[in-house]
Coordinates of C-alpha atoms and ligand atoms in Angstrom, one line a residue:
X1 CA -6.6 -15.8 27.1
X2 CA -2.8 -16.2 26.7
X3 CA -0.4 -13.7 25.4
X4 CA 1.9 -14.8 22.9
X5 CA 5.6 -13.8 23.6
X6 CA 6.9 -11.3 21.1
X7 CA 10.5 -10.4 21.3
X8 CA 11.8 -8.1 18.9
X9 CA 12.9 -9.5 15.5
X10 CA 16.4 -8.4 16.2
X11 CA 16.8 -11.2 19.2
X12 CA 14.3 -13.9 17.7
X13 CA 15.3 -14.3 14.1
X14 CA 19.0 -12.7 13.8
X15 CA 21.1 -15.9 13.9
X16 CA 19.2 -19.1 14.3
X17 CA 20.9 -22.4 14.4
X18 CA 19.0 -25.6 13.5
X19 CA 18.6 -26.9 17.1
X20 CA 16.7 -23.5 18.0
X21 CA 14.5 -24.0 14.7
X22 CA 13.7 -27.4 15.3
X23 CA 12.6 -26.5 19.1
X24 CA 10.5 -23.8 17.7
X25 CA 9.0 -26.3 15.1
X26 CA 8.4 -28.7 17.6
X27 CA 6.2 -26.0 19.7
X28 CA 4.4 -25.0 16.6
X29 CA 0.6 -26.4 15.6
X30 CA -0.3 -29.8 14.6
X31 CA -1.5 -29.1 11.2
X32 CA 2.2 -28.5 9.8
X33 CA 3.9 -31.4 8.4
X34 CA 6.8 -31.7 10.7
X35 CA 8.8 -34.4 9.2
X36 CA 8.4 -32.9 5.9
X37 CA 9.9 -29.4 7.0
X38 CA 12.7 -31.5 8.8
X39 CA 13.5 -33.2 5.6
X40 CA 13.7 -29.7 4.0
X41 CA 16.1 -28.4 6.7
X42 CA 18.4 -31.3 6.0
X43 CA 18.3 -30.8 2.3
X44 CA 19.1 -27.4 2.3
X45 CA 21.8 -27.8 4.8
X46 CA 23.5 -30.5 2.8
X47 CA 23.0 -28.2 -0.3
X48 CA 24.8 -25.0 1.2
X49 CA 27.3 -26.8 2.8
X50 CA 30.7 -25.1 2.8
X51 CA 29.1 -21.9 1.9
X52 CA 29.5 -18.6 4.2
X53 CA 27.8 -15.4 4.8
X54 CA 29.6 -12.2 4.6
X55 CA 29.7 -12.1 8.2
X56 CA 31.7 -15.5 8.4
X57 CA 28.7 -17.5 9.6
X58 CA 27.6 -20.8 7.7
X59 CA 25.0 -19.7 5.0
X60 CA 22.3 -22.0 6.5
X61 CA 21.5 -19.5 9.4
X62 CA 20.1 -17.1 6.7
X63 CA 17.3 -19.7 5.1
X64 CA 16.6 -21.0 8.7
X65 CA 16.1 -17.3 9.8
X66 CA 13.8 -16.8 6.8
X67 CA 11.8 -20.1 7.7
X68 CA 11.5 -18.8 11.6
X69 CA 10.1 -15.8 10.5
X70 CA 7.5 -17.5 8.1
X71 CA 6.8 -20.1 11.3
X72 CA 6.2 -17.2 13.2
X73 CA 3.6 -15.7 11.0
X74 CA 2.0 -19.1 11.2
X75 CA 2.4 -19.7 7.4
X76 CA 1.7 -23.2 6.1
X77 CA 4.1 -26.3 5.5
X78 CA 5.0 -25.5 1.9
X79 CA 5.6 -21.9 2.8
X80 CA 8.1 -22.8 5.3
X81 CA 9.8 -25.4 3.3
X82 CA 10.4 -23.0 0.6
X83 CA 11.7 -20.7 3.1
X84 CA 14.4 -23.2 4.0
X85 CA 15.1 -24.0 0.3
X86 CA 14.7 -20.5 -1.1
X87 CA 18.4 -19.9 -2.4
X88 CA 18.8 -23.4 -3.2
X89 CA 18.0 -22.9 -6.8
X90 CA 19.9 -19.8 -7.2
X91 CA 23.2 -20.7 -5.1
X92 CA 23.8 -24.6 -5.2
X93 CA 23.8 -27.1 -8.4
X94 CA 20.4 -28.2 -7.4
X95 CA 18.0 -28.2 -10.3
X96 CA 14.1 -27.5 -10.5
X97 CA 13.5 -31.1 -11.6
X98 CA 15.3 -32.6 -8.7
X99 CA 13.6 -30.3 -6.2
X100 CA 10.4 -31.4 -7.7
X101 CA 11.3 -34.9 -7.0
X102 CA 12.2 -34.3 -3.5
X103 CA 9.5 -31.8 -2.5
X104 CA 6.7 -31.5 -5.1
X105 CA 5.8 -29.0 -7.3
X106 CA 4.2 -26.3 -4.7
X107 CA 7.3 -25.9 -3.0
X108 CA 9.3 -25.9 -6.1
X109 CA 7.1 -23.4 -7.8
X110 CA 7.5 -21.0 -4.8
X111 CA 11.4 -21.4 -4.7
X112 CA 11.3 -20.6 -8.4
X113 CA 9.3 -17.5 -7.8
X114 CA 11.4 -16.3 -5.0
X115 CA 14.5 -17.0 -7.3
X116 CA 13.0 -14.9 -10.2
X117 CA 12.4 -12.0 -7.9
X118 CA 15.7 -12.2 -6.6
X119 CA 17.2 -11.8 -10.1
X120 CA 15.4 -8.5 -10.6
X121 CA 18.2 -5.9 -10.2
X122 CA 16.5 -3.2 -8.2
X123 CA 18.7 0.1 -9.2
X124 CA 18.6 3.6 -8.3
X125 CA 17.1 4.9 -11.1
X126 CA 13.4 5.1 -10.3
X127 CA 12.2 4.0 -14.1
X128 CA 14.1 0.6 -13.9
X129 CA 12.9 0.1 -10.3
X130 CA 9.4 0.8 -11.1
X131 CA 9.4 -1.4 -13.9
X132 CA 10.8 -4.6 -11.7
X133 CA 8.3 -3.6 -9.0
X134 CA 5.5 -3.9 -11.5
X135 CA 7.0 -7.4 -12.8
X136 CA 7.0 -8.0 -9.0
X137 CA 3.5 -7.2 -8.4
X138 CA 2.2 -9.1 -11.4
X139 CA 4.4 -11.9 -10.4
X140 CA 2.7 -12.0 -7.1
X141 CA -0.9 -12.8 -8.4
X142 CA 0.4 -16.3 -9.4
X143 CA 0.7 -17.2 -5.4
X144 CA 1.2 -14.1 -3.0
X145 CA 2.9 -16.8 -0.9
X146 CA 6.2 -15.9 -3.0
X147 CA 6.0 -12.2 -1.8
X148 CA 5.7 -13.3 1.9
X149 CA 8.6 -15.6 1.6
X150 CA 10.5 -12.5 -0.2
X151 CA 9.6 -10.1 2.6
X152 CA 10.7 -12.7 5.3
X153 CA 13.9 -13.1 3.3
X154 CA 14.4 -9.1 3.0
X155 CA 13.6 -8.9 6.9
X156 CA 16.4 -11.4 7.8
X157 CA 18.7 -9.6 5.5
X158 CA 18.1 -6.2 7.2
X159 CA 18.5 -8.0 10.6
X160 CA 22.1 -9.0 9.4
X161 CA 23.3 -5.9 7.3
X162 CA 25.4 -5.2 10.0
X163 CA 28.3 -7.3 8.2
X164 CA 27.9 -5.3 5.1
X165 CA 29.7 -2.3 3.9
X166 CA 28.2 0.9 4.9
X167 CA 27.2 2.2 1.3
X168 CA 25.5 -0.9 0.5
X169 CA 23.9 -0.7 3.9
X170 CA 22.3 2.6 3.0
X171 CA 21.3 1.4 -0.5
X172 CA 19.6 -1.8 0.9
X173 CA 17.9 0.2 3.4
X174 CA 16.4 2.8 0.7
X175 CA 15.4 0.1 -1.4
X176 CA 13.6 -1.7 1.4
X177 CA 11.7 1.6 2.4
X178 CA 10.8 2.4 -1.1
X179 CA 9.7 -1.4 -2.2
X180 CA 9.2 -4.0 0.5
X181 CA 7.8 -1.6 3.4
X182 CA 4.9 -0.4 1.0
X183 CA 4.5 -4.3 0.0
X184 CA 4.3 -5.2 3.7
X185 CA 2.0 -2.4 4.4
X186 CA -0.5 -3.2 1.5
X187 CA -0.4 -6.7 2.6
X188 CA -1.1 -5.7 6.2
X189 CA 1.8 -7.4 7.7
X190 CA 2.5 -4.9 10.3
X191 CA 4.7 -7.1 12.1
X192 CA 7.3 -7.3 9.1
X193 CA 6.5 -3.8 8.2
X194 CA 7.4 -2.0 11.6
X195 CA 10.6 -4.2 12.0
X196 CA 11.8 -3.1 8.5
X197 CA 10.9 0.6 9.1
X198 CA 13.0 0.6 12.2
X199 CA 15.9 -1.3 10.5
X200 CA 15.6 1.4 7.5
X201 CA 16.0 4.3 9.7
X202 CA 18.7 2.9 11.8
X203 CA 20.7 2.7 8.5
X204 CA 19.5 5.8 6.4
X205 CA 19.2 8.1 9.5
X206 CA 21.8 6.5 12.0
X207 CA 22.3 9.6 14.1
X208 CA 18.3 10.2 14.2
X209 CA 17.8 6.8 15.4
X210 CA 20.3 6.5 17.9
X211 CA 19.3 9.7 19.3
X212 CA 15.5 8.4 19.7
X213 CA 16.6 5.0 21.2
X214 CA 18.6 7.1 24.0
X215 CA 15.6 9.5 24.5
X216 CA 13.1 6.6 24.7
X217 CA 15.1 4.6 26.9
X218 CA 15.7 7.5 29.3
X219 CA 11.8 7.7 30.1
X220 CA 11.3 3.6 30.1
X221 CA 11.1 3.1 33.9
X222 CA 8.4 6.0 34.4
X223 CA 6.5 5.1 31.4
X224 CA 6.4 1.3 32.3
X225 CA 5.2 2.4 35.7
X226 CA 2.1 4.5 34.3
X227 CA 1.5 1.5 31.9
X228 CA 1.2 -0.8 34.9
X229 CA -1.0 1.4 37.0
X230 CA -3.4 2.1 33.8
X231 CA -3.6 -1.8 33.1
X232 CA -4.4 -2.2 36.5
X233 CA -7.1 0.3 36.6
X234 CA -8.8 -0.7 33.3
X235 CA -8.8 -4.5 34.5
X236 CA -10.8 -3.1 37.7
X237 CA -13.2 -1.6 35.4
X238 CA -13.8 -4.2 33.2
X239 CA -14.1 -6.8 36.0
X240 CA -16.8 -4.6 37.5
X241 CA -18.6 -5.0 34.0
X242 CA -17.7 -8.7 33.6
X243 CA -16.0 -8.0 30.4
X244 CA -13.3 -10.5 29.5
X245 CA -10.5 -8.9 27.8
X246 CA -6.5 -8.9 27.7
X247 CA -4.4 -5.7 28.2
X248 CA -1.2 -5.0 26.4
X249 CA 1.4 -2.5 26.5
X250 CA 2.1 -1.6 23.1
X251 CA 5.8 -0.3 22.6
X252 CA 6.0 2.7 19.8
X253 CA 8.3 1.7 17.1
X254 CA 11.1 4.2 16.5
X255 CA 10.1 5.0 13.2
X256 CA 6.5 6.0 14.1
X257 CA 8.0 8.2 16.5
X258 CA 10.4 9.5 14.0
X259 CA 7.6 10.4 11.7
X260 CA 5.7 12.2 14.5
X261 CA 8.5 14.4 14.9
X262 CA 8.6 15.4 11.2
X263 CA 5.0 16.3 11.6
X264 CA 5.0 18.2 14.6
X265 CA 7.6 20.9 15.6
X266 CA 6.6 21.7 19.3
X267 CA 6.0 19.5 22.2
X268 CA 8.6 17.2 21.2
X269 CA 8.9 15.9 24.7
X270 CA 5.6 14.2 24.6
X271 CA 6.1 12.4 21.6
X272 CA 8.7 10.6 23.0
X273 CA 6.5 9.8 26.1
X274 CA 3.9 8.2 23.9
X275 CA 2.0 5.2 25.7
X276 CA 0.0 2.8 24.0
X277 CA -2.2 0.3 25.1
X278 CA -4.2 -2.4 23.2
X279 CA -7.3 -4.2 24.6
X280 CA -8.2 -7.6 23.2
X281 CA -11.8 -8.6 23.5
X282 CA -13.7 -11.7 22.8
X283 CA -16.4 -10.0 21.0
X284 CA -17.1 -7.2 18.8
X285 CA -19.9 -6.0 20.9
X286 CA -17.2 -5.9 23.8
X287 CA -14.9 -3.6 21.8
X288 CA -17.8 -1.0 22.0
X289 CA -18.5 -1.6 25.4
X290 CA -14.9 -1.3 26.6
X291 CA -14.8 2.0 24.4
X292 CA -17.8 3.2 26.3
X293 CA -16.3 2.6 29.7
X294 CA -12.9 4.4 28.9
X295 CA -14.7 7.4 27.5
X296 CA -16.5 7.7 30.8
X297 CA -13.7 7.3 33.0
X298 CA -11.2 9.5 31.0
X299 CA -11.3 12.6 28.6
X300 CA -11.0 11.6 25.2
X301 CA -9.1 13.8 22.9
X302 CA -11.4 15.2 20.0
X303 CA -10.7 14.0 16.3
X304 CA -8.6 11.3 17.7
X305 CA -11.6 8.7 17.8
X306 CA -11.4 6.1 14.7
X307 CA -13.8 3.3 14.0
X308 CA -12.0 0.8 11.7
X309 CA -14.5 -1.7 12.6
X310 CA -17.2 -0.1 10.9
X311 CA -15.1 1.1 8.1
X312 CA -12.0 -1.3 7.9
X313 CA -9.0 -0.1 6.1
X314 CA -8.3 -1.5 2.5
X315 CA -5.8 -3.9 3.8
X316 CA -8.5 -5.6 6.2
X317 CA -7.4 -3.7 9.2
X318 CA -10.1 -3.4 11.7
X319 CA -9.7 -2.0 15.2
X320 CA -11.3 1.2 17.2
X321 CA -8.7 3.7 18.1
X322 CA -9.0 6.3 20.8
X323 CA -6.8 8.7 22.8
X324 CA -7.3 9.6 26.3
X325 CA -6.3 12.3 28.9
X326 CA -5.2 11.1 32.2
X327 CA -5.7 13.5 35.1
X328 CA -1.8 13.6 35.4
X329 CA -2.1 15.1 31.9
X330 CA -0.2 12.2 30.4
X331 CA -1.9 11.3 27.2
X332 CA -2.3 7.7 26.1
X333 CA -3.6 5.9 23.1
X334 CA -5.9 3.0 23.1
X335 CA -6.6 0.4 20.3
X336 CA -9.6 -2.1 21.1
X337 CA -10.2 -5.1 18.9
X338 CA -11.0 -8.8 19.0
X339 CA -8.5 -11.4 18.8
X340 CA -9.2 -12.5 15.2
X341 CA -8.7 -8.4 14.3
X342 CA -5.5 -8.4 16.3
X343 CA -3.9 -11.4 14.2
X344 CA -5.2 -9.8 11.1
X345 CA -3.6 -6.6 12.0
X346 CA -0.4 -8.1 12.7
X347 CA 0.0 -10.8 10.3
X348 CA -2.3 -9.3 7.5
X349 CA -2.7 -11.5 4.3
X350 CA -0.2 -14.1 6.0
X351 CA -2.9 -14.8 8.5
X352 CA -4.6 -16.7 5.6
X353 CA -2.3 -19.3 5.2
X354 CA -2.4 -20.0 8.9
X355 CA -1.7 -23.7 9.7
X356 CA -3.6 -23.2 12.8
X357 CA -7.2 -22.6 11.1
X358 CA -6.7 -24.9 7.7
X359 CA -8.0 -23.7 4.7
X360 CA -10.5 -20.8 4.4
X361 CA -12.7 -20.4 1.3
X362 CA -11.2 -19.5 -1.9
X363 CA -13.7 -16.8 -2.4
X364 CA -13.0 -15.2 0.8
X365 CA -9.2 -14.8 -0.3
X366 CA -9.9 -13.6 -3.7
X367 CA -11.7 -10.8 -2.0
X368 CA -8.7 -10.2 0.1
X369 CA -6.7 -10.0 -2.9
X370 CA -9.2 -7.7 -4.9
X371 CA -7.4 -4.3 -3.9
X372 CA -4.1 -5.9 -5.1
X373 CA -5.5 -6.6 -8.6
X374 CA -6.8 -3.1 -8.4
X375 CA -3.5 -1.5 -8.2
X376 CA -2.1 -3.9 -11.1
X377 CA -5.2 -2.8 -13.3
X378 CA -4.4 1.0 -12.5
X379 CA -0.9 0.9 -13.6
X380 CA -0.3 -1.5 -16.4
X381 CA -1.4 1.0 -18.9
X382 CA 0.9 3.4 -17.7
X383 CA 3.9 3.7 -20.1
X384 CA 6.1 6.3 -18.1
X385 CA 7.7 4.1 -15.2
X386 CA 9.0 6.9 -13.2
X387 CA 5.5 8.4 -13.1
X388 CA 4.2 4.7 -12.1
X389 CA 6.4 4.7 -9.2
X390 CA 5.5 8.1 -8.1
X391 CA 2.1 7.5 -8.4
X392 CA 2.5 4.2 -6.3
X393 CA 4.3 5.8 -3.6
X394 CA 1.5 8.2 -3.4
X395 CA -1.1 5.7 -3.3
X396 CA 0.9 3.3 -0.8
X397 CA 1.7 6.5 1.5
X398 CA -0.5 9.2 1.7
X399 CA -3.4 8.7 4.3
X400 CA -6.7 7.5 2.8
X401 CA -10.4 8.7 2.9
X402 CA -13.3 6.2 2.8
X403 CA -16.4 7.3 0.9
X404 CA -19.7 5.3 0.1
X405 CA -21.4 4.7 -3.3
X406 CA -25.0 5.5 -3.1
X407 CA -25.3 1.6 -3.3
X408 CA -23.5 1.6 0.0
X409 CA -20.0 0.2 -1.4
X410 CA -17.0 1.6 0.3
X411 CA -14.2 3.2 -1.9
X412 CA -10.9 3.9 -0.8
X413 CA -9.3 7.3 -2.0
X414 CA -6.4 9.2 -1.2
X415 CA -6.9 11.9 1.5
X416 CA -8.0 15.4 -0.3
X417 CA -9.6 13.4 -3.1
X418 CA -12.5 15.2 -5.1
X419 CA -15.6 13.9 -6.7
X420 CA -13.5 13.5 -9.9
X421 CA -11.4 11.0 -8.4
X422 CA -14.6 9.2 -7.1
X423 CA -16.1 9.1 -10.5
X424 CA -13.0 7.8 -12.2
X425 CA -12.6 5.1 -9.6
X426 CA -16.2 3.9 -10.4
X427 CA -15.5 3.8 -14.3
X428 CA -13.4 5.8 -16.6
X429 CA -16.5 6.9 -18.6
X430 CA -18.3 8.0 -15.4
X431 CA -15.2 10.4 -14.9
X432 CA -15.1 11.5 -18.4
X433 CA -18.8 12.6 -18.3
X434 CA -19.3 13.8 -14.7
X435 CA -20.7 17.1 -14.7
X436 CA -21.7 17.5 -11.1
X437 CA -21.8 15.7 -7.8
X438 CA -23.8 15.2 -4.7
X439 CA -22.4 14.7 -1.4
X440 CA -24.9 13.2 1.3
X441 CA -27.9 14.6 -0.9
X442 CA -26.6 18.1 -1.5
X443 CA -24.9 19.7 -4.6
X444 CA -21.1 20.3 -4.2
X445 CA -18.7 21.7 -6.6
X446 CA -16.5 19.1 -8.5
X447 CA -13.5 20.6 -6.5
X448 CA -15.0 19.6 -3.2
X449 CA -12.7 17.7 -0.6
X450 CA -14.2 14.4 0.3
X451 CA -14.3 13.2 4.0
X452 CA -14.7 10.0 5.5
X453 CA -18.0 8.3 5.4
X454 CA -19.5 10.7 3.0
X455 CA -22.1 9.3 0.6
X456 CA -21.2 10.5 -3.1
X457 CA -23.6 10.4 -6.0
X458 CA -22.1 11.6 -9.6
X459 CA -24.4 13.3 -12.0
X460 CA -23.4 12.6 -15.8
X461 CA -23.9 13.9 -19.1
X462 CA -23.8 12.4 -22.3
X463 CA -23.0 15.8 -24.1
X464 CA -20.3 16.9 -21.9
X465 CA -17.1 18.0 -23.4
X466 CA -15.2 15.8 -21.4
X467 CA -12.4 16.4 -19.1
X468 CA -10.8 19.6 -18.7
X469 CA -7.2 20.3 -18.4
X470 CA -7.8 22.2 -14.9
X471 CA -9.1 18.8 -13.4
X472 CA -5.4 17.8 -13.4
X473 CA -4.8 20.3 -10.6
X474 CA -7.2 19.1 -8.3
X475 CA -7.6 15.3 -8.6
X476 CA -5.7 13.2 -6.1
X477 CA -5.7 9.9 -7.3
X478 CA -3.3 8.4 -9.8
X479 CA -6.0 6.7 -11.9
X480 CA -7.9 10.0 -12.4
X481 CA -4.9 11.8 -13.4
X482 CA -3.7 9.2 -16.0
X483 CA -7.2 8.7 -17.5
X484 CA -7.6 12.6 -17.9
X485 CA -3.9 12.5 -19.3
X486 CA -4.9 9.9 -21.9
X487 CA -8.1 11.6 -22.8
X488 CA -6.3 15.0 -23.4
X489 CA -3.6 13.3 -25.5
X490 CA -6.1 11.6 -27.9
X491 CA -8.0 14.9 -28.1
X492 CA -4.7 16.9 -29.1
X493 CA -4.2 14.0 -31.7
X494 CA -7.3 14.3 -33.0
X495 CA -7.0 18.3 -33.4
X496 CA -3.7 17.7 -34.8
X497 CA -4.7 15.3 -37.6
X498 CA -7.6 17.7 -38.6
X499 CA -5.2 20.6 -38.6
X500 CA -2.8 18.1 -40.9
X501 CA -5.7 17.1 -43.3
X502 CA -6.6 21.0 -43.4
X503 CA -2.9 22.0 -44.7
X504 CA -2.9 19.1 -47.1
X505 CA -6.1 19.9 -48.5
X506 CA -5.0 23.7 -49.0
X507 CA -2.1 22.5 -50.6
X508 CA -3.9 20.5 -53.1
X509 CA -6.4 23.2 -53.7
X510 CA -3.3 25.4 -54.6
Ligands
MN601 MN1 17.9 -15.2 0.7

């Protein structure tokens, strides 16, 4: 197996001149229509001629940077062309008709979608932002590639934020963290998400960021030696058992270390010393064999083992995670997955348009999008936008718990979710009429906290009085909260109406 070279985005994409892009394009897969892409590059260069970026560089380095990020994600011909042309409709006299004549409808529609999103003014006011975010999510259902191009656009803007005034830097970084990072996360595009997070931290908390960079750099040499030794040892172990696999060192992102420092107060020293390895295997069975061998050789930390192969995350992430203790006392984390799982983990939904594999079935694609549709379903009936963004933030950032229906379907709920959350995620009516719940066959209170892997069965009654106000204090999911609130509101209105009618009747009788 060959290892792809992944330099940090900063070096790869920041300033990209046409020659470099063309060289990378030459190296790329055969399924790309390279002459078509070269034509888009020429067209974009001509259209943006004379325009400059704030840094003083020619404008065209920006669309080229965006296209290279898309090329790196192995996106299809249309997306890469749209990346090159993404600012042409907005910033040059070229019209949609002219672009359609040159590059066809698909490319023009993608550019049109990106232009439309670009016009959305993200304001600091949560309400307006939420409104826009919702439109954006809705717009996405037309063609998710629009969002992928927009994410590449934003990543490149973040990479080149240095030339922008400090106040704007902070604002852009905050907006990226609030809107685009969660989107990249939900779409499973880890590579873009982590690059964005580190850049956001750099501009929002510069002191923290540079302190982290310094501390991590201090230990770099000893850490690298440890990783090398460990890699040799694991390779030996795998050879003994004739398992073919690729072992990679996995540098921690600064943002992930930063988040760990927020969670833990003591033992800061070992947080900076975190070591991660990834073992890429040929088959799923090998994943479990490798896990067994590692647990035999080193002592695993309790409660740190996660099987995302048996129970994948909602964004399609699959992998085994374990944390082991070396006799030296050094703790190290290992992720074990197949090559296919590794690509989905890095590229998420983008992996779907891979020029390497050609088109996959539409059904598969719609399956992958179903969670996205769910988000939209859950939020389109929310009147209050501030509540919407708050809810979305909770849904996007909190840890999740995965439970089963009696039929074996996996449902994703926020950590701490109760049987009431579960009931509402099945159906609003099931939620309104739930009176009890069983977990793994045993009765539990409705306030019970569900754990990963629980099988949940909801008991309903047609004669139940409906949700109680107390439920609002125990439910964790946005959907359950909203449905309960809506029900209570309607209930109050009916009580008010009845009372009003009584008053009128009394007056009439007088
Ligand atoms: Mn742009």
